[in-house]
């Protein structure tokens, strides 16, 4: 009897190991759950560790995640640079013009859609009306003239999009500047003829390959990184501090789920693919986004997923993924809308339609400008709130749960880029069935 149990236990272990070895997403998922469990056991809820010791544990637990992030960041700038330029040169100028304009229109449309979903849900469910005791300061105390400040800053913000020193943008890891510089250089390289053009292309292709080799090494760390990062997060934040804002969090997550549903409909109806197969193909990238809360950190895996699992031509994915990871943040747009309306409601402020429209336009720009790093979406919120005349101190209400919401919105941001790849693959080759 005991022997039989041992045999079946061994078989089970072997079965589980086989299952896990083949499926990175499952390994990552298990590590995520284990990490949350370990974080909870060691965290403030159980009183096992004193404050200082909890900090020490948290630093050790986060180590594999930090190593992973550093490895990926190390190759991020050359990868963006080489991918965008090779993506541009491998298209003809007609194809490029067609794809560039369509992509811009597509990103604007999905961002506007996300903003509408976020605002509608927040206005309907009114998560902020449950918060009491906050007083809105008089408009004069805020020291901002909502429309004036936005309009005054707009020309400067547009001008600053073009980096005057691309090396400085690279050194400081400013992705939007690097993306814009790469697009310009890519278009300039297209004007080169003969051997010069081939030489540049060869060099950039080699750079891309080298970066992807480093990514391969980083990927081996992913399960440990996910385990440690989630454990460290739960350990330092504690699960209890999240419960008081459940309705607000629920509205953000609901908005993200509505958007996910629309994405899947688009994959089925416009991309002519099975949404289930799509979800199965992208789950590793989603889980990694969930754990790292950085679209930039997931970008290399998104490129691999697009090429190897979704069968997207690299002409399309090399162009869309780096640009999408930088400017297409639909999940962030939903979060920023719900948060703005939530904080206004918490202060008992009414947002008239004109102010709401202003908020929506600001968020359109803010989500494009949000850095693809952990907490990027909440950092730019201060200026969104200021532009709308809402006290930026209201952010203190949500800051405690931002890491959790960052996980969900980053997973949706990354999914949005992969959906764009599927649709563009189809739109650019309408005659080719992809399924
Ligand atoms: N972390 C998100 C991302 O990288 C941005 C955000 O914080 O909303 O996509």
Short mmCIF file of C-alpha atoms and ligand atoms in Angstrom, two decimals:
data_model
loop_
_atom_site.label_atom_id
_atom_site.label_comp_id
_atom_site.label_asym_id
_atom_site.label_seq_id
_atom_site.Cartn_x
_atom_site.Cartn_y
_atom_site.Cartn_z
CA UNK A 1 0.00 0.00 0.00
CA UNK A 2 2.73 2.42 1.07
CA UNK A 3 4.73 1.36 -2.00
CA UNK A 4 1.78 2.03 -4.24
CA UNK A 5 1.44 5.46 -2.74
CA UNK A 6 5.12 6.13 -3.34
CA UNK A 7 4.81 4.99 -6.94
CA UNK A 8 1.77 7.11 -7.60
CA UNK A 9 3.39 10.04 -5.84
CA UNK A 10 6.48 9.63 -8.01
CA UNK A 11 4.34 9.41 -11.10
CA UNK A 12 2.46 12.50 -10.09
CA UNK A 13 5.71 14.34 -9.47
CA UNK A 14 7.04 13.22 -12.87
CA UNK A 15 3.80 14.20 -14.53
CA UNK A 16 3.83 17.62 -12.90
CA UNK A 17 7.49 18.13 -13.78
CA UNK A 18 6.85 17.22 -17.43
CA UNK A 19 3.89 19.57 -17.49
CA UNK A 20 5.87 22.40 -16.00
CA UNK A 21 8.99 21.88 -18.07
CA UNK A 22 7.04 22.22 -21.28
CA UNK A 23 5.01 25.18 -20.21
CA UNK A 24 6.75 28.29 -19.03
CA UNK A 25 3.44 30.02 -18.36
CA UNK A 26 2.43 27.30 -15.90
CA UNK A 27 5.77 27.53 -14.14
CA UNK A 28 5.39 31.29 -13.96
CA UNK A 29 1.83 30.99 -12.70
CA UNK A 30 2.80 28.52 -9.98
CA UNK A 31 5.68 30.78 -8.92
CA UNK A 32 3.31 33.73 -8.81
CA UNK A 33 0.90 31.93 -6.47
CA UNK A 34 3.76 30.55 -4.34
CA UNK A 35 5.32 34.02 -4.16
CA UNK A 36 2.05 35.57 -2.98
CA UNK A 37 1.74 32.80 -0.37
CA UNK A 38 5.28 33.26 0.94
CA UNK A 39 4.84 37.05 0.99
CA UNK A 40 1.63 36.68 2.94
CA UNK A 41 3.15 34.29 5.50
CA UNK A 42 6.14 36.58 6.06
CA UNK A 43 4.14 39.80 5.70
CA UNK A 44 2.61 42.26 8.16
CA UNK A 45 -0.61 40.21 8.52
CA UNK A 46 1.12 37.40 10.45
CA UNK A 47 3.62 39.37 12.57
CA UNK A 48 6.35 36.77 12.02
CA UNK A 49 9.03 39.24 11.00
CA UNK A 50 9.89 42.60 12.50
CA UNK A 51 9.94 45.64 10.19
CA UNK A 52 13.72 45.63 9.59
CA UNK A 53 13.93 41.87 9.02
CA UNK A 54 10.98 42.04 6.66
CA UNK A 55 12.88 44.66 4.65
CA UNK A 56 15.96 42.44 4.52
CA UNK A 57 13.93 39.46 3.34
CA UNK A 58 12.15 41.59 0.83
CA UNK A 59 15.48 42.77 -0.67
CA UNK A 60 16.74 39.17 -1.05
CA UNK A 61 13.46 37.95 -2.49
CA UNK A 62 13.47 40.75 -5.06
CA UNK A 63 17.05 39.96 -6.17
CA UNK A 64 16.30 37.54 -9.08
CA UNK A 65 13.67 39.97 -10.34
CA UNK A 66 16.13 42.83 -10.23
CA UNK A 67 18.72 40.76 -12.09
CA UNK A 68 16.13 39.91 -14.73
CA UNK A 69 15.10 43.54 -15.14
CA UNK A 70 18.71 44.69 -15.37
CA UNK A 71 19.55 42.09 -18.03
CA UNK A 72 16.56 43.19 -20.09
CA UNK A 73 17.19 46.90 -19.54
CA UNK A 74 20.80 46.36 -20.58
CA UNK A 75 19.74 45.46 -24.12
CA UNK A 76 16.54 47.53 -24.27
CA UNK A 77 17.86 50.59 -26.07
CA UNK A 78 19.88 48.73 -28.76
CA UNK A 79 16.94 46.35 -29.21
CA UNK A 80 14.41 49.16 -29.74
CA UNK A 81 16.80 50.99 -32.03
CA UNK A 82 17.69 47.98 -34.19
CA UNK A 83 14.16 46.53 -34.28
CA UNK A 84 12.43 49.71 -35.34
CA UNK A 85 15.00 50.46 -38.04
CA UNK A 86 15.06 46.91 -39.46
CA UNK A 87 11.25 46.90 -39.24
CA UNK A 88 11.16 50.11 -41.27
CA UNK A 89 13.74 49.15 -43.89
CA UNK A 90 12.22 45.76 -44.58
CA UNK A 91 9.05 47.47 -45.80
CA UNK A 92 8.76 49.40 -49.04
CA UNK A 93 8.10 53.11 -48.57
CA UNK A 94 4.51 52.63 -49.72
CA UNK A 95 3.93 49.81 -47.24
CA UNK A 96 5.57 51.89 -44.54
CA UNK A 97 3.44 54.94 -45.14
CA UNK A 98 0.35 52.74 -45.18
CA UNK A 99 1.32 50.90 -41.99
CA UNK A 100 2.56 53.98 -40.10
CA UNK A 101 -0.58 56.01 -40.66
CA UNK A 102 -2.89 53.06 -40.02
CA UNK A 103 -0.99 52.21 -36.84
CA UNK A 104 -1.26 55.74 -35.54
CA UNK A 105 -4.99 55.82 -36.27
CA UNK A 106 -5.39 52.39 -34.67
CA UNK A 107 -3.54 53.32 -31.48
CA UNK A 108 -5.53 56.54 -31.14
CA UNK A 109 -8.80 54.66 -31.66
CA UNK A 110 -8.08 51.97 -29.08
CA UNK A 111 -6.85 54.56 -26.57
CA UNK A 112 -10.02 56.64 -27.04
CA UNK A 113 -12.09 53.50 -26.67
CA UNK A 114 -10.30 52.68 -23.41
CA UNK A 115 -10.81 56.21 -22.12
CA UNK A 116 -14.53 55.96 -22.86
CA UNK A 117 -14.80 52.59 -21.08
CA UNK A 118 -12.94 53.91 -18.02
CA UNK A 119 -14.97 57.11 -17.75
CA UNK A 120 -18.32 55.42 -18.34
CA UNK A 121 -17.69 52.77 -15.67
CA UNK A 122 -16.35 55.24 -13.11
CA UNK A 123 -19.25 57.67 -13.65
CA UNK A 124 -21.75 54.85 -13.48
CA UNK A 125 -20.42 52.94 -10.44
CA UNK A 126 -19.12 56.05 -8.60
CA UNK A 127 -16.37 54.28 -6.61
CA UNK A 128 -15.23 57.57 -5.01
CA UNK A 129 -18.56 58.44 -3.47
CA UNK A 130 -17.90 55.84 -0.75
CA UNK A 131 -14.86 57.73 0.51
CA UNK A 132 -15.74 60.29 3.16
CA UNK A 133 -14.00 63.06 5.02
CA UNK A 134 -11.99 64.62 2.16
CA UNK A 135 -12.52 68.30 1.51
CA UNK A 136 -11.90 69.84 -1.87
CA UNK A 137 -9.67 72.91 -1.60
CA UNK A 138 -11.02 76.08 -3.19
CA UNK A 139 -10.07 76.36 -6.86
CA UNK A 140 -7.98 79.42 -6.08
CA UNK A 141 -5.89 77.37 -3.58
CA UNK A 142 -4.95 74.91 -6.27
CA UNK A 143 -3.09 77.59 -8.16
CA UNK A 144 -3.86 76.09 -11.54
CA UNK A 145 -6.04 77.30 -14.29
CA UNK A 146 -7.05 73.96 -15.74
CA UNK A 147 -7.39 74.87 -19.41
CA UNK A 148 -4.62 77.41 -19.33
CA UNK A 149 -2.05 75.01 -17.91
CA UNK A 150 -2.81 72.26 -20.41
CA UNK A 151 -2.89 74.53 -23.42
CA UNK A 152 0.18 76.44 -22.29
CA UNK A 153 2.21 73.28 -21.93
CA UNK A 154 1.04 71.61 -25.13
CA UNK A 155 3.37 73.34 -27.65
CA UNK A 156 6.37 72.69 -25.40
CA UNK A 157 5.39 69.08 -24.88
CA UNK A 158 5.04 68.55 -28.65
CA UNK A 159 8.38 70.24 -29.33
CA UNK A 160 10.11 68.17 -26.66
CA UNK A 161 9.01 64.93 -28.29
CA UNK A 162 11.94 65.33 -30.69
CA UNK A 163 15.08 64.64 -28.66
CA UNK A 164 17.72 67.31 -29.29
CA UNK A 165 20.36 64.91 -27.98
CA UNK A 166 19.51 61.30 -28.87
CA UNK A 167 22.49 59.96 -26.94
CA UNK A 168 21.21 61.67 -23.79
CA UNK A 169 17.79 60.08 -24.42
CA UNK A 170 19.50 56.70 -24.76
CA UNK A 171 21.65 57.16 -21.68
CA UNK A 172 18.69 58.17 -19.55
CA UNK A 173 16.56 55.34 -21.00
CA UNK A 174 13.90 57.76 -22.29
CA UNK A 175 12.03 55.37 -24.52
CA UNK A 176 9.74 57.79 -26.34
CA UNK A 177 12.72 59.89 -27.45
CA UNK A 178 14.59 56.77 -28.63
CA UNK A 179 11.54 55.50 -30.53
CA UNK A 180 11.09 58.80 -32.36
CA UNK A 181 14.82 59.02 -33.13
CA UNK A 182 14.82 55.42 -34.44
CA UNK A 183 11.82 56.07 -36.69
CA UNK A 184 13.54 59.12 -38.20
CA UNK A 185 16.84 57.29 -38.70
CA UNK A 186 14.97 54.30 -40.16
CA UNK A 187 13.31 56.53 -42.75
CA UNK A 188 16.69 58.14 -43.49
CA UNK A 189 18.34 54.72 -43.95
CA UNK A 190 15.64 53.87 -46.50
CA UNK A 191 17.10 56.62 -48.70
CA UNK A 192 20.50 54.85 -48.75
CA UNK A 193 21.34 52.83 -51.83
CA UNK A 194 23.23 49.61 -52.57
CA UNK A 195 26.02 48.37 -50.33
CA UNK A 196 25.65 51.13 -47.72
CA UNK A 197 22.07 50.17 -47.05
CA UNK A 198 22.96 46.45 -46.90
CA UNK A 199 25.82 47.15 -44.50
CA UNK A 200 23.57 49.08 -42.10
CA UNK A 201 20.91 46.39 -42.32
CA UNK A 202 23.42 43.60 -41.59
CA UNK A 203 24.82 45.44 -38.58
CA UNK A 204 21.38 46.11 -37.14
CA UNK A 205 20.21 42.54 -37.74
CA UNK A 206 23.28 41.27 -35.90
CA UNK A 207 22.60 43.72 -33.04
CA UNK A 208 19.03 42.46 -32.80
CA UNK A 209 20.22 38.84 -32.72
CA UNK A 210 22.76 39.58 -29.97
CA UNK A 211 20.06 41.31 -27.89
CA UNK A 212 17.73 38.35 -28.30
CA UNK A 213 20.49 35.98 -27.11
CA UNK A 214 20.76 38.00 -23.89
CA UNK A 215 16.96 37.91 -23.63
CA UNK A 216 17.15 34.10 -23.84
CA UNK A 217 19.42 34.12 -20.78
CA UNK A 218 17.12 36.50 -18.94
CA UNK A 219 14.14 34.25 -19.68
CA UNK A 220 15.69 31.47 -17.63
CA UNK A 221 15.36 33.71 -14.60
CA UNK A 222 11.70 34.47 -15.18
CA UNK A 223 10.03 31.97 -12.79
CA UNK A 224 12.42 32.89 -9.93
CA UNK A 225 12.03 36.58 -10.74
CA UNK A 226 8.24 36.29 -10.61
CA UNK A 227 8.29 34.32 -7.36
CA UNK A 228 10.58 36.79 -5.62
CA UNK A 229 8.99 39.96 -6.91
CA UNK A 230 5.47 38.95 -5.96
CA UNK A 231 6.63 37.68 -2.55
CA UNK A 232 8.50 40.93 -1.88
CA UNK A 233 5.47 42.97 -2.94
CA UNK A 234 2.97 41.15 -0.73
CA UNK A 235 5.50 41.16 2.11
CA UNK A 236 5.93 44.91 2.05
CA UNK A 237 2.40 46.03 1.19
CA UNK A 238 0.36 43.42 3.06
CA UNK A 239 -2.96 42.16 1.75
CA UNK A 240 -5.05 44.10 4.28
CA UNK A 241 -4.09 47.54 3.02
CA UNK A 242 -5.64 46.69 -0.30
CA UNK A 243 -9.09 45.77 0.93
CA UNK A 244 -10.31 49.29 1.78
CA UNK A 245 -10.17 50.33 -1.84
CA UNK A 246 -11.84 47.25 -3.25
CA UNK A 247 -14.63 49.02 -5.15
CA UNK A 248 -12.19 51.35 -6.88
CA UNK A 249 -9.92 48.43 -7.76
CA UNK A 250 -12.94 46.45 -8.92
CA UNK A 251 -13.93 49.24 -11.36
CA UNK A 252 -10.40 49.39 -12.84
CA UNK A 253 -10.25 45.61 -13.23
CA UNK A 254 -13.78 45.51 -14.69
CA UNK A 255 -12.76 48.14 -17.27
CA UNK A 256 -9.70 46.09 -18.17
CA UNK A 257 -11.81 42.94 -18.56
CA UNK A 258 -14.28 44.77 -20.82
CA UNK A 259 -11.34 45.87 -22.97
CA UNK A 260 -9.91 42.34 -23.00
CA UNK A 261 -13.28 41.10 -24.23
CA UNK A 262 -13.27 43.70 -27.03
CA UNK A 263 -9.71 42.70 -27.95
CA UNK A 264 -10.75 39.06 -28.22
CA UNK A 265 -13.75 40.01 -30.35
CA UNK A 266 -11.39 41.98 -32.62
CA UNK A 267 -9.03 39.00 -32.85
CA UNK A 268 -11.95 36.76 -33.85
CA UNK A 269 -13.85 39.10 -36.17
CA UNK A 270 -11.11 41.27 -37.68
CA UNK A 271 -8.05 39.04 -37.23
CA UNK A 272 -9.97 35.87 -38.17
CA UNK A 273 -8.26 33.82 -35.47
CA UNK A 274 -9.50 31.77 -32.57
CA UNK A 275 -9.46 34.01 -29.47
CA UNK A 276 -8.67 30.97 -27.29
CA UNK A 277 -5.60 30.10 -29.33
CA UNK A 278 -4.59 33.74 -29.16
CA UNK A 279 -4.94 33.77 -25.38
CA UNK A 280 -2.95 30.54 -25.08
CA UNK A 281 -0.19 32.01 -27.23
CA UNK A 282 0.11 35.28 -25.29
CA UNK A 283 -0.29 34.04 -21.72
CA UNK A 284 3.45 33.92 -21.00
CA UNK A 285 3.83 37.55 -22.02
CA UNK A 286 0.74 38.46 -19.97
CA UNK A 287 2.03 36.69 -16.87
CA UNK A 288 5.43 38.30 -17.21
CA UNK A 289 3.76 41.70 -17.59
CA UNK A 290 1.67 40.93 -14.53
CA UNK A 291 4.74 40.12 -12.46
CA UNK A 292 7.14 42.80 -13.71
CA UNK A 293 4.57 45.60 -14.25
CA UNK A 294 6.69 46.94 -17.08
CA UNK A 295 5.77 46.74 -20.77
CA UNK A 296 9.38 47.60 -21.57
CA UNK A 297 10.65 44.57 -19.65
CA UNK A 298 8.22 42.32 -21.55
CA UNK A 299 8.98 43.80 -24.96
CA UNK A 300 11.56 41.16 -25.97
CA UNK A 301 9.21 38.34 -24.96
CA UNK A 302 6.35 40.04 -26.83
CA UNK A 303 8.51 40.06 -29.96
CA UNK A 304 9.31 36.36 -29.53
CA UNK A 305 5.65 35.59 -28.89
CA UNK A 306 4.54 37.52 -31.96
CA UNK A 307 7.09 35.83 -34.21
CA UNK A 308 7.14 32.30 -32.84
CA UNK A 309 3.68 31.73 -31.37
CA UNK A 310 1.43 34.01 -33.38
CA UNK A 311 3.30 33.59 -36.67
CA UNK A 312 3.48 37.35 -37.25
CA UNK A 313 5.93 38.44 -39.93
CA UNK A 314 8.89 40.23 -38.37
CA UNK A 315 8.28 43.13 -40.79
CA UNK A 316 5.13 43.78 -38.79
CA UNK A 317 6.17 42.84 -35.25
CA UNK A 318 9.57 44.60 -35.34
CA UNK A 319 7.74 47.80 -36.13
CA UNK A 320 4.64 47.47 -33.95
CA UNK A 321 5.92 45.94 -30.70
CA UNK A 322 8.58 48.53 -29.73
CA UNK A 323 6.32 51.44 -30.73
CA UNK A 324 3.30 49.85 -29.06
CA UNK A 325 5.22 49.11 -25.85
CA UNK A 326 6.12 52.79 -25.70
CA UNK A 327 2.97 54.62 -26.71
CA UNK A 328 0.04 52.20 -26.80
CA UNK A 329 -1.14 51.85 -23.21
CA UNK A 330 -4.84 51.10 -23.26
CA UNK A 331 -4.86 49.53 -19.80
CA UNK A 332 -3.10 52.57 -18.40
CA UNK A 333 -5.65 54.89 -20.07
CA UNK A 334 -8.52 53.03 -18.37
CA UNK A 335 -6.71 53.19 -15.03
CA UNK A 336 -5.98 56.90 -15.39
CA UNK A 337 -9.62 57.71 -16.24
CA UNK A 338 -11.08 55.71 -13.38
CA UNK A 339 -8.53 57.16 -10.95
CA UNK A 340 -9.21 60.77 -12.00
CA UNK A 341 -12.98 60.36 -11.66
CA UNK A 342 -12.51 58.41 -8.40
CA UNK A 343 -10.39 61.13 -6.79
CA UNK A 344 -12.75 63.88 -7.98
CA UNK A 345 -15.66 61.94 -6.47
CA UNK A 346 -13.74 61.36 -3.24
CA UNK A 347 -13.32 65.14 -2.93
CA UNK A 348 -17.00 65.57 -3.69
CA UNK A 349 -16.18 67.46 -6.92
CA UNK A 350 -18.55 67.36 -9.86
CA UNK A 351 -16.85 67.06 -13.24
CA UNK A 352 -18.92 69.01 -15.76
CA UNK A 353 -18.87 67.61 -19.28
CA UNK A 354 -16.42 70.26 -20.54
CA UNK A 355 -13.97 69.38 -17.79
CA UNK A 356 -14.48 65.67 -18.38
CA UNK A 357 -13.65 66.14 -22.07
CA UNK A 358 -10.54 68.05 -21.08
CA UNK A 359 -9.57 65.21 -18.75
CA UNK A 360 -10.08 62.71 -21.58
CA UNK A 361 -7.83 64.65 -23.96
CA UNK A 362 -5.19 65.02 -21.24
CA UNK A 363 -5.30 61.28 -20.57
CA UNK A 364 -4.94 60.53 -24.27
CA UNK A 365 -1.64 62.42 -24.18
CA UNK A 366 -0.69 61.14 -20.72
CA UNK A 367 -1.12 57.46 -21.60
CA UNK A 368 1.04 57.99 -24.71
CA UNK A 369 3.70 59.70 -22.62
CA UNK A 370 3.56 57.21 -19.72
CA UNK A 371 6.94 55.49 -19.31
CA UNK A 372 6.67 51.71 -19.69
CA UNK A 373 8.08 51.07 -16.23
CA UNK A 374 6.54 49.94 -12.92
CA UNK A 375 4.25 52.67 -11.60
CA UNK A 376 4.69 54.80 -14.75
CA UNK A 377 0.94 55.28 -15.06
CA UNK A 378 0.55 56.73 -11.59
CA UNK A 379 3.58 59.02 -11.86
CA UNK A 380 2.05 61.02 -14.70
CA UNK A 381 -1.29 61.16 -12.88
CA UNK A 382 -0.16 64.13 -10.79
CA UNK A 383 -0.07 66.38 -13.85
CA UNK A 384 -3.36 64.95 -15.21
CA UNK A 385 -5.08 65.83 -11.93
CA UNK A 386 -3.49 69.26 -11.83
CA UNK A 387 -4.61 70.03 -15.37
CA UNK A 388 -8.15 69.12 -14.38
CA UNK A 389 -8.05 71.21 -11.20
CA UNK A 390 -8.30 68.14 -8.95
CA UNK A 391 -5.96 68.07 -5.91
CA UNK A 392 -2.98 65.88 -6.76
CA UNK A 393 -2.69 64.89 -3.08
CA UNK A 394 -5.69 62.65 -3.77
CA UNK A 395 -3.17 60.22 -5.30
CA UNK A 396 -2.23 59.26 -1.75
CA UNK A 397 -5.56 57.42 -1.62
CA UNK A 398 -4.60 55.02 -4.36
CA UNK A 399 -0.83 54.80 -4.11
CA UNK A 400 -0.96 51.81 -1.74
CA UNK A 401 -2.78 49.64 -4.25
CA UNK A 402 -1.05 50.93 -7.35
CA UNK A 403 1.40 48.05 -7.60
CA UNK A 404 -1.51 45.63 -7.75
CA UNK A 405 -3.39 47.64 -10.36
CA UNK A 406 -0.12 48.10 -12.26
CA UNK A 407 0.01 44.33 -12.70
CA UNK A 408 -3.39 44.15 -14.35
CA UNK A 409 -3.04 47.22 -16.56
CA UNK A 410 0.43 46.23 -17.78
CA UNK A 411 -0.88 42.79 -18.77
CA UNK A 412 -3.57 44.54 -20.83
CA UNK A 413 -1.07 47.02 -22.32
CA UNK A 414 1.06 44.12 -23.54
CA UNK A 415 -1.99 42.22 -24.83
CA UNK A 416 -3.02 45.33 -26.79
CA UNK A 417 0.29 45.38 -28.67
CA UNK A 418 -0.03 41.71 -29.58
CA UNK A 419 -3.63 42.23 -30.74
CA UNK A 420 -2.36 45.09 -32.94
CA UNK A 421 0.19 42.67 -34.48
CA UNK A 422 -2.54 40.12 -35.27
CA UNK A 423 -4.79 42.71 -36.88
CA UNK A 424 -2.04 44.39 -38.88
CA UNK A 425 -0.72 41.07 -40.11
CA UNK A 426 -4.17 40.47 -41.53
CA UNK A 427 -4.79 43.98 -42.82
CA UNK A 428 -1.46 44.11 -44.60
CA UNK A 429 -1.96 40.67 -46.15
CA UNK A 430 -5.71 40.39 -46.58
CA UNK A 431 -5.39 37.40 -48.86
CA UNK A 432 -3.57 35.28 -46.31
CA UNK A 433 -5.50 33.23 -43.79
CA UNK A 434 -3.59 33.08 -40.54
CA UNK A 435 -5.27 30.44 -38.55
N1 LIG B 1 3.68 49.82 -15.96
C1 LIG B 1 2.87 50.10 -17.11
C2 LIG B 1 3.50 49.58 -18.35
O1 LIG B 1 4.69 49.43 -18.40
C3 LIG B 1 2.62 51.54 -17.25
C4 LIG B 1 1.74 51.95 -16.09
O2 LIG B 1 2.25 52.02 -14.98
O3 LIG B 1 0.55 52.16 -16.33
O4 LIG B 1 2.82 49.30 -19.31
#
